[in-house]
Coordinates of C-alpha atoms in Angstrom, one line a residue:
Chain A
M60 CA 144.9 83.2 104.2
P61 CA 143.5 80.6 101.6
G62 CA 143.9 77.8 104.2
K63 CA 141.0 79.4 106.3
V64 CA 138.6 79.4 103.6
A65 CA 135.8 76.8 103.6
P66 CA 135.8 74.6 100.7
A67 CA 132.8 74.8 98.6
P68 CA 130.5 72.0 99.5
R69 CA 130.4 69.0 96.7
G70 CA 128.8 65.7 96.5
P71 CA 125.6 64.7 98.1
Y72 CA 125.8 67.6 100.6
K73 CA 126.1 70.0 97.9
T74 CA 123.2 68.6 96.1
G75 CA 121.1 68.7 99.4
I76 CA 121.8 72.5 99.5
Q77 CA 120.7 73.1 95.9
R78 CA 117.5 71.0 96.5
R79 CA 116.8 72.7 99.5
E80 CA 117.0 76.1 97.6
Q81 CA 115.0 75.1 94.6
I82 CA 112.4 74.4 97.2
V83 CA 112.3 77.6 98.7
Q84 CA 112.3 79.2 95.4
A85 CA 109.3 77.3 94.0
A86 CA 107.6 77.8 97.5
L87 CA 108.1 81.5 97.2
T88 CA 106.6 81.6 93.8
V89 CA 103.6 79.3 94.6
F90 CA 102.7 80.8 98.0
G91 CA 103.1 84.3 96.2
E92 CA 100.7 83.2 93.7
R93 CA 98.2 81.7 95.6
G94 CA 98.6 82.1 99.1
F95 CA 99.6 79.8 101.9
A96 CA 96.0 78.1 102.5
G97 CA 95.9 77.9 98.5
G98 CA 99.6 76.8 97.8
S99 CA 99.6 73.2 98.0
I100 CA 102.9 71.1 99.2
R101 CA 102.0 69.0 96.0
T102 CA 102.4 72.0 93.6
I103 CA 105.4 73.2 95.1
A104 CA 107.0 69.4 94.9
E105 CA 105.8 69.1 91.2
R106 CA 107.4 72.1 90.2
V107 CA 110.8 71.1 91.6
G108 CA 110.1 67.5 90.3
V109 CA 110.5 66.0 93.6
S110 CA 108.2 63.6 95.4
H111 CA 105.8 65.0 98.3
A112 CA 107.9 62.8 100.9
T113 CA 111.0 64.3 99.6
L114 CA 109.8 67.9 100.1
L115 CA 108.9 66.9 103.7
Q116 CA 111.9 65.5 104.4
H117 CA 113.6 68.7 103.9
F118 CA 111.4 71.0 105.8
G119 CA 109.2 68.9 108.0
S120 CA 106.0 70.5 107.6
K121 CA 104.4 73.1 105.5
E122 CA 104.6 76.0 108.1
A123 CA 108.4 75.3 108.5
L124 CA 108.6 75.5 104.4
L125 CA 106.7 78.8 104.9
M126 CA 109.1 80.0 107.5
A127 CA 112.2 79.2 105.2
V128 CA 110.5 81.1 102.5
L129 CA 109.9 84.3 104.7
E130 CA 113.5 84.1 105.8
E131 CA 114.7 84.1 102.4
W132 CA 112.4 87.0 101.4
D133 CA 113.7 89.0 104.5
R134 CA 117.2 88.2 103.4
R135 CA 116.7 89.4 99.7
T136 CA 114.4 92.7 100.6
V137 CA 117.5 93.7 102.9
E138 CA 119.8 94.0 99.8
T139 CA 117.6 97.1 98.2
G140 CA 120.5 99.6 97.9
L141 CA 119.2 101.6 101.0
S142 CA 122.2 100.5 103.4
G143 CA 124.0 103.8 104.2
V144 CA 121.2 106.2 103.1
E145 CA 119.6 108.5 105.7
G146 CA 117.1 111.3 106.2
L147 CA 115.0 112.4 103.1
E148 CA 117.7 110.9 100.8
Y149 CA 116.0 107.6 101.9
F150 CA 112.5 108.6 100.5
R151 CA 114.0 109.8 97.4
R152 CA 115.3 106.1 96.9
L153 CA 112.0 104.6 97.2
P154 CA 111.2 104.7 93.5
L155 CA 114.3 102.8 92.6
V156 CA 113.4 100.2 95.3
M157 CA 109.9 99.8 93.2
S158 CA 111.8 99.4 90.3
G159 CA 113.8 96.7 91.8
H160 CA 110.5 94.8 92.4
L161 CA 109.8 94.8 88.7
A162 CA 113.0 92.3 88.4
N163 CA 111.5 90.1 91.2
P164 CA 107.7 90.1 91.0
G165 CA 107.2 87.2 93.1
L166 CA 108.9 88.7 96.2
L167 CA 106.2 91.5 95.9
G168 CA 103.3 89.1 95.3
L169 CA 104.5 87.0 98.5
F170 CA 104.4 90.2 100.7
I171 CA 101.2 91.4 99.7
T172 CA 99.7 87.8 99.7
M173 CA 100.9 87.1 103.2
A174 CA 100.2 90.5 104.5
A175 CA 96.3 89.9 103.4
E176 CA 95.9 86.5 104.6
A177 CA 98.2 87.0 107.9
S178 CA 96.1 89.4 109.3
N179 CA 94.3 86.4 110.9
P180 CA 96.4 85.5 114.1
A181 CA 95.9 82.1 113.5
H182 CA 97.9 82.4 110.4
P183 CA 101.6 81.1 110.6
A184 CA 103.0 84.3 108.9
H185 CA 100.9 86.5 111.8
A186 CA 103.9 87.4 114.0
F187 CA 106.4 87.6 111.0
I188 CA 104.1 90.1 109.3
R189 CA 103.4 92.2 112.2
H190 CA 107.1 92.7 113.3
R191 CA 108.0 93.5 109.6
Y192 CA 105.5 96.2 109.4
D193 CA 106.6 97.4 112.9
R194 CA 110.2 97.2 111.7
N195 CA 109.5 99.2 108.6
L196 CA 107.6 101.8 110.1
T197 CA 110.3 102.4 112.9
T198 CA 112.9 102.8 110.1
L199 CA 110.9 105.5 108.2
A200 CA 110.1 107.1 111.1
G201 CA 113.8 107.3 112.0
H202 CA 114.8 109.0 108.7
L203 CA 112.0 111.5 108.7
R204 CA 112.7 112.4 112.4
Q205 CA 116.5 112.8 111.6
A206 CA 115.5 114.8 108.4
A207 CA 113.4 117.3 111.0
D208 CA 116.3 117.2 113.6
T209 CA 118.8 118.3 110.9
G210 CA 116.8 121.0 109.4
E211 CA 116.4 119.2 106.1
A212 CA 112.6 118.9 106.4
A213 CA 110.5 121.3 108.7
S214 CA 109.6 120.2 112.3
L215 CA 107.1 117.5 112.6
T216 CA 105.5 116.2 115.7
P217 CA 106.1 112.4 116.4
A218 CA 102.3 112.0 115.8
R219 CA 102.6 113.5 112.5
I220 CA 105.6 111.7 111.7
D221 CA 103.8 108.3 112.7
T222 CA 101.0 109.3 110.1
E223 CA 103.4 110.3 107.3
V224 CA 105.4 107.0 107.4
R225 CA 102.1 104.8 107.4
I226 CA 101.1 107.0 104.5
V227 CA 104.3 106.0 102.7
T228 CA 103.9 102.5 103.6
A229 CA 100.1 102.3 102.1
V230 CA 101.5 103.8 98.8
L231 CA 104.1 101.3 98.2
D232 CA 101.8 98.3 99.2
G233 CA 98.7 99.4 97.5
I234 CA 100.4 100.1 94.3
G235 CA 102.0 96.6 94.6
L236 CA 98.5 95.2 95.2
Q237 CA 97.4 97.2 91.8
W238 CA 100.5 96.2 89.7
L239 CA 99.8 92.8 90.8
N240 CA 96.2 92.9 89.2
D241 CA 97.2 95.0 86.3
P242 CA 100.8 94.6 85.4
S243 CA 100.5 97.7 83.3
T244 CA 100.5 99.7 86.2
D245 CA 103.5 102.1 86.2
I246 CA 104.8 101.7 90.0
V247 CA 107.7 103.7 89.7
Q248 CA 105.9 106.9 88.4
A249 CA 103.4 106.5 90.8
V250 CA 105.9 106.4 93.9
A251 CA 108.0 109.2 92.2
T252 CA 104.9 111.6 91.9
F253 CA 103.8 110.8 95.4
I254 CA 107.4 111.0 97.1
D255 CA 108.3 114.4 95.1
R256 CA 105.1 116.0 96.4
T257 CA 105.2 114.4 99.9
I258 CA 109.2 115.6 100.3
A259 CA 108.3 119.1 99.0
D260 CA 105.4 119.4 101.8
W261 CA 107.8 118.2 104.5
R262 CA 110.3 120.9 103.5
R263 CA 107.6 123.7 103.0
H264 CA 105.7 123.1 106.4
Chain J
M30 CA 49.3 102.7 95.8
P31 CA 49.5 100.0 98.7
G32 CA 47.9 97.5 96.4
K33 CA 51.0 97.6 94.4
V34 CA 53.5 96.7 96.9
A35 CA 54.3 93.0 96.9
P36 CA 53.6 91.6 100.3
A37 CA 56.4 90.5 102.5
P38 CA 57.6 86.9 101.9
R39 CA 56.7 84.7 104.6
G40 CA 56.4 80.9 105.7
P41 CA 59.1 78.4 103.9
Y42 CA 60.0 81.1 101.4
K43 CA 61.0 83.7 103.9
T44 CA 63.0 81.1 105.8
G45 CA 64.8 80.3 102.6
I46 CA 66.0 83.9 102.1
Q47 CA 66.9 84.5 105.4
R48 CA 69.0 81.3 105.3
R49 CA 70.5 82.4 102.3
E50 CA 71.3 85.9 103.4
Q51 CA 73.1 84.1 106.7
I52 CA 75.4 81.8 104.7
V53 CA 76.4 84.9 102.6
Q54 CA 77.1 87.1 105.6
A55 CA 79.1 84.1 107.2
A56 CA 80.9 83.4 103.8
L57 CA 81.7 87.1 103.7
T58 CA 83.2 86.8 107.0
V59 CA 85.3 83.6 106.7
F60 CA 86.5 84.6 102.9
G61 CA 87.7 87.9 104.3
E62 CA 89.6 86.3 107.2
R63 CA 91.1 83.1 105.2
G64 CA 90.7 83.7 101.3
F65 CA 88.6 82.0 99.2
A66 CA 91.4 78.9 99.1
G67 CA 91.8 79.1 102.9
G68 CA 88.0 79.6 103.8
S69 CA 86.3 76.1 103.8
I70 CA 82.4 75.5 103.1
R71 CA 82.6 73.4 106.3
T72 CA 83.6 76.6 108.3
I73 CA 81.0 78.7 106.8
A74 CA 78.6 75.8 107.2
E75 CA 79.3 75.5 110.8
R76 CA 79.0 79.2 111.8
V77 CA 75.6 79.4 110.2
G78 CA 74.8 76.0 112.0
V79 CA 73.8 74.0 108.7
S80 CA 75.2 71.1 107.0
H81 CA 77.7 71.1 104.1
A82 CA 75.1 69.6 102.1
T83 CA 72.4 72.2 102.9
L84 CA 74.8 75.4 102.1
L85 CA 75.7 74.0 98.8
Q86 CA 71.8 73.3 98.1
H87 CA 71.5 77.1 98.3
F88 CA 74.7 78.0 96.0
G89 CA 75.5 74.8 94.1
S90 CA 79.5 75.4 94.6
K91 CA 81.9 77.2 96.5
E92 CA 82.8 79.4 93.4
A93 CA 79.0 80.5 93.2
L94 CA 78.9 81.1 97.0
L95 CA 82.0 83.5 96.4
M96 CA 80.3 85.2 93.5
A97 CA 77.2 85.8 95.7
V98 CA 79.6 87.5 98.3
L99 CA 81.3 89.6 95.7
E100 CA 77.9 90.8 94.6
E101 CA 76.7 91.4 98.3
W102 CA 80.2 93.4 98.9
D103 CA 79.5 95.4 95.6
R104 CA 75.9 96.4 96.7
R105 CA 77.0 97.5 100.1
T106 CA 79.9 99.3 99.1
V107 CA 77.7 101.2 96.6
E108 CA 75.9 102.8 99.8
T109 CA 78.9 104.9 100.8
G110 CA 77.7 108.2 100.5
L111 CA 79.2 109.4 97.6
S112 CA 76.4 109.7 95.4
G113 CA 75.8 112.8 93.8
V114 CA 79.3 114.2 94.8
E115 CA 81.5 115.5 92.2
G116 CA 84.9 117.1 91.3
L117 CA 87.3 117.7 94.3
E118 CA 84.5 117.1 96.8
Y119 CA 84.6 113.5 95.9
F120 CA 88.1 113.3 97.1
R121 CA 87.1 115.2 100.3
R122 CA 84.9 112.6 101.3
L123 CA 87.3 109.8 101.1
P124 CA 88.2 109.8 105.0
L125 CA 84.5 109.5 105.7
V126 CA 84.2 106.4 103.3
M127 CA 87.3 105.3 105.3
S128 CA 85.5 105.8 108.7
G129 CA 82.6 103.7 107.1
H130 CA 84.6 100.8 106.8
L131 CA 85.5 100.8 110.6
A132 CA 81.9 99.9 111.3
N133 CA 82.1 96.8 108.6
P134 CA 85.6 95.9 108.9
G135 CA 84.7 92.4 107.1
L136 CA 84.0 93.9 103.8
L137 CA 87.4 95.7 103.5
G138 CA 89.2 92.7 104.8
L139 CA 87.3 90.9 101.9
F140 CA 88.4 93.1 99.2
I141 CA 92.2 93.1 100.4
T142 CA 92.4 89.4 100.7
M143 CA 90.4 88.9 97.5
A144 CA 92.6 91.5 95.5
A145 CA 95.7 89.9 96.8
E146 CA 94.6 86.3 96.0
A147 CA 92.8 86.8 92.7
S148 CA 95.7 88.5 90.9
N149 CA 96.1 84.7 90.0
P150 CA 94.1 84.5 86.5
A151 CA 92.9 81.1 87.6
H152 CA 91.5 82.5 90.6
P153 CA 87.4 82.8 90.7
A154 CA 87.3 86.4 91.4
H155 CA 90.0 87.6 89.1
A156 CA 87.7 89.2 86.6
F157 CA 85.5 90.7 89.3
I158 CA 88.7 92.3 91.0
R159 CA 90.2 93.6 87.6
H160 CA 86.6 95.1 86.7
R161 CA 86.5 96.6 90.2
Y162 CA 89.8 98.3 90.0
D163 CA 89.0 99.6 86.4
R164 CA 85.6 101.2 87.4
N165 CA 87.3 102.8 90.6
L166 CA 89.9 104.3 88.4
T167 CA 87.6 105.5 85.8
T168 CA 85.4 107.0 88.3
L169 CA 88.2 108.9 90.3
A170 CA 89.7 109.9 87.1
G171 CA 86.3 111.6 86.0
H172 CA 86.1 113.4 89.1
L173 CA 89.8 114.9 88.8
R174 CA 89.1 115.5 85.3
Q175 CA 85.9 117.5 86.1
A176 CA 87.9 119.6 88.6
A177 CA 90.7 120.4 86.1
D178 CA 87.6 121.5 83.6
T179 CA 85.8 123.5 85.8
G180 CA 89.1 125.3 87.4
E181 CA 88.7 123.7 90.6
A182 CA 92.1 122.4 90.1
A183 CA 94.7 123.3 87.9
S184 CA 95.2 121.6 84.4
L185 CA 96.4 118.4 84.4
T186 CA 97.4 115.8 81.6
P187 CA 95.6 112.3 81.1
A188 CA 98.9 110.7 82.0
R189 CA 99.0 112.7 85.2
I190 CA 95.5 112.1 86.0
D191 CA 96.1 108.2 85.7
T192 CA 99.1 108.4 87.8
E193 CA 97.1 110.6 90.2
V194 CA 94.2 108.3 90.7
R195 CA 96.7 105.1 91.0
I196 CA 98.3 107.1 94.1
V197 CA 94.9 107.6 95.5
T198 CA 93.6 104.2 95.2
A199 CA 97.3 102.8 96.4
V200 CA 96.8 105.1 99.7
L201 CA 93.2 103.5 100.3
D202 CA 93.9 100.0 99.8
G203 CA 97.4 100.3 101.2
I204 CA 96.3 101.7 104.6
G205 CA 93.4 99.3 105.0
L206 CA 95.9 96.5 104.6
Q207 CA 97.8 98.1 107.4
W208 CA 94.9 98.3 109.5
L209 CA 93.9 94.7 109.0
N210 CA 97.4 93.7 110.5
D211 CA 97.4 96.7 113.1
P212 CA 94.0 97.5 114.2
S213 CA 95.4 100.5 115.9
T214 CA 96.4 102.4 112.7
D215 CA 94.3 105.7 112.4
I216 CA 93.2 104.8 108.7
V217 CA 90.7 108.1 108.8
Q218 CA 93.6 110.4 110.0
A219 CA 96.3 109.3 107.2
V220 CA 93.6 109.5 104.3
A221 CA 92.9 112.9 105.4
T222 CA 96.4 114.0 105.8
F223 CA 97.2 112.5 102.3
I224 CA 94.1 113.9 100.5
D225 CA 94.4 117.5 102.3
R226 CA 98.3 117.6 100.8
T227 CA 97.4 116.0 97.5
I228 CA 94.1 118.4 96.9
A229 CA 96.4 121.5 98.0
D230 CA 98.9 120.1 95.1
W231 CA 96.3 120.1 92.4
R232 CA 95.1 123.2 93.2
R233 CA 98.4 124.9 93.1
H234 CA 99.8 123.2 89.9

């Protein structure tokens, strides 16, 4: 029913939304490159071509801008092509997820930089990062447990599953950190080699 | 020959050395917790109980203080109990190296935070971190090549050796990052599980 479709925003309202998106995109890049402490509102405003005051009109504070960036990052990284994928297949897709990062280096840089900075409980992204780790580990553990339950993988104790998903997460984060420092790092090859060996071992155990 | 031993420094000179060491130690902690951009000279000076001006008298600039911190970190992490260890035994010792980090969480925090921040070429630690990665990868590759040459491990192509040592480095860095955010992470168990599987595969290939 076309009558129910909301009209596309236009005029000043549309401009406001676009401006907001531009600011979030610039902030994502600047925080990813320099961290929250090192990335200044001034630098972000300059990249968008607005004044310091205009930027704060949209977000109120640097902390609120960071939260908007993290929500945007969360939204984008959910679209990784892993929805509906289960069991060991979830792990087999991880090299593909890494190759997706290559198209969006800023997102990976943002996560690694935030994860390193935000271990400090006073950091505004501290709770977000902790929650993100917990959620990722829970998701990975669910898929590995499912693989063990269906016989796709051999039986693994809950403690072993916890260790295994922490190792997988470490490889993904650690290879991202290497790649930030040395863009010649072949992150897809590294993750593929690691995952192939690990799945072979899970099936064999 | 006792006559050749330099006398222990004393008086104002000794005080100056001690003060310098105190400043480096405080800076190591503050930069590790907050990064270079987020860790202020003021905070470091307050922790030592000296003025901002006194601190700058010792080091001249924040960048020079960071360099002193990185040199200290380099010096300490060389003493990891890996000297004289060769081939696969080098990799078998890595869980022990991780347990050493548990006693010095500030050093690991400093490395991860710097590695994340310093991917920006304008960061004062950029060259240091790149060099550190290159040196580590070269060392690990040398040990794995030696293991392959002596028959301790199966034959591996140079490209495969490069991929393998990047994976090992990713696990060490990535598990450190997880541990900074969640100190309940058992980094020794994770590295031991990873290394056992990896070495078994290297021998089998």
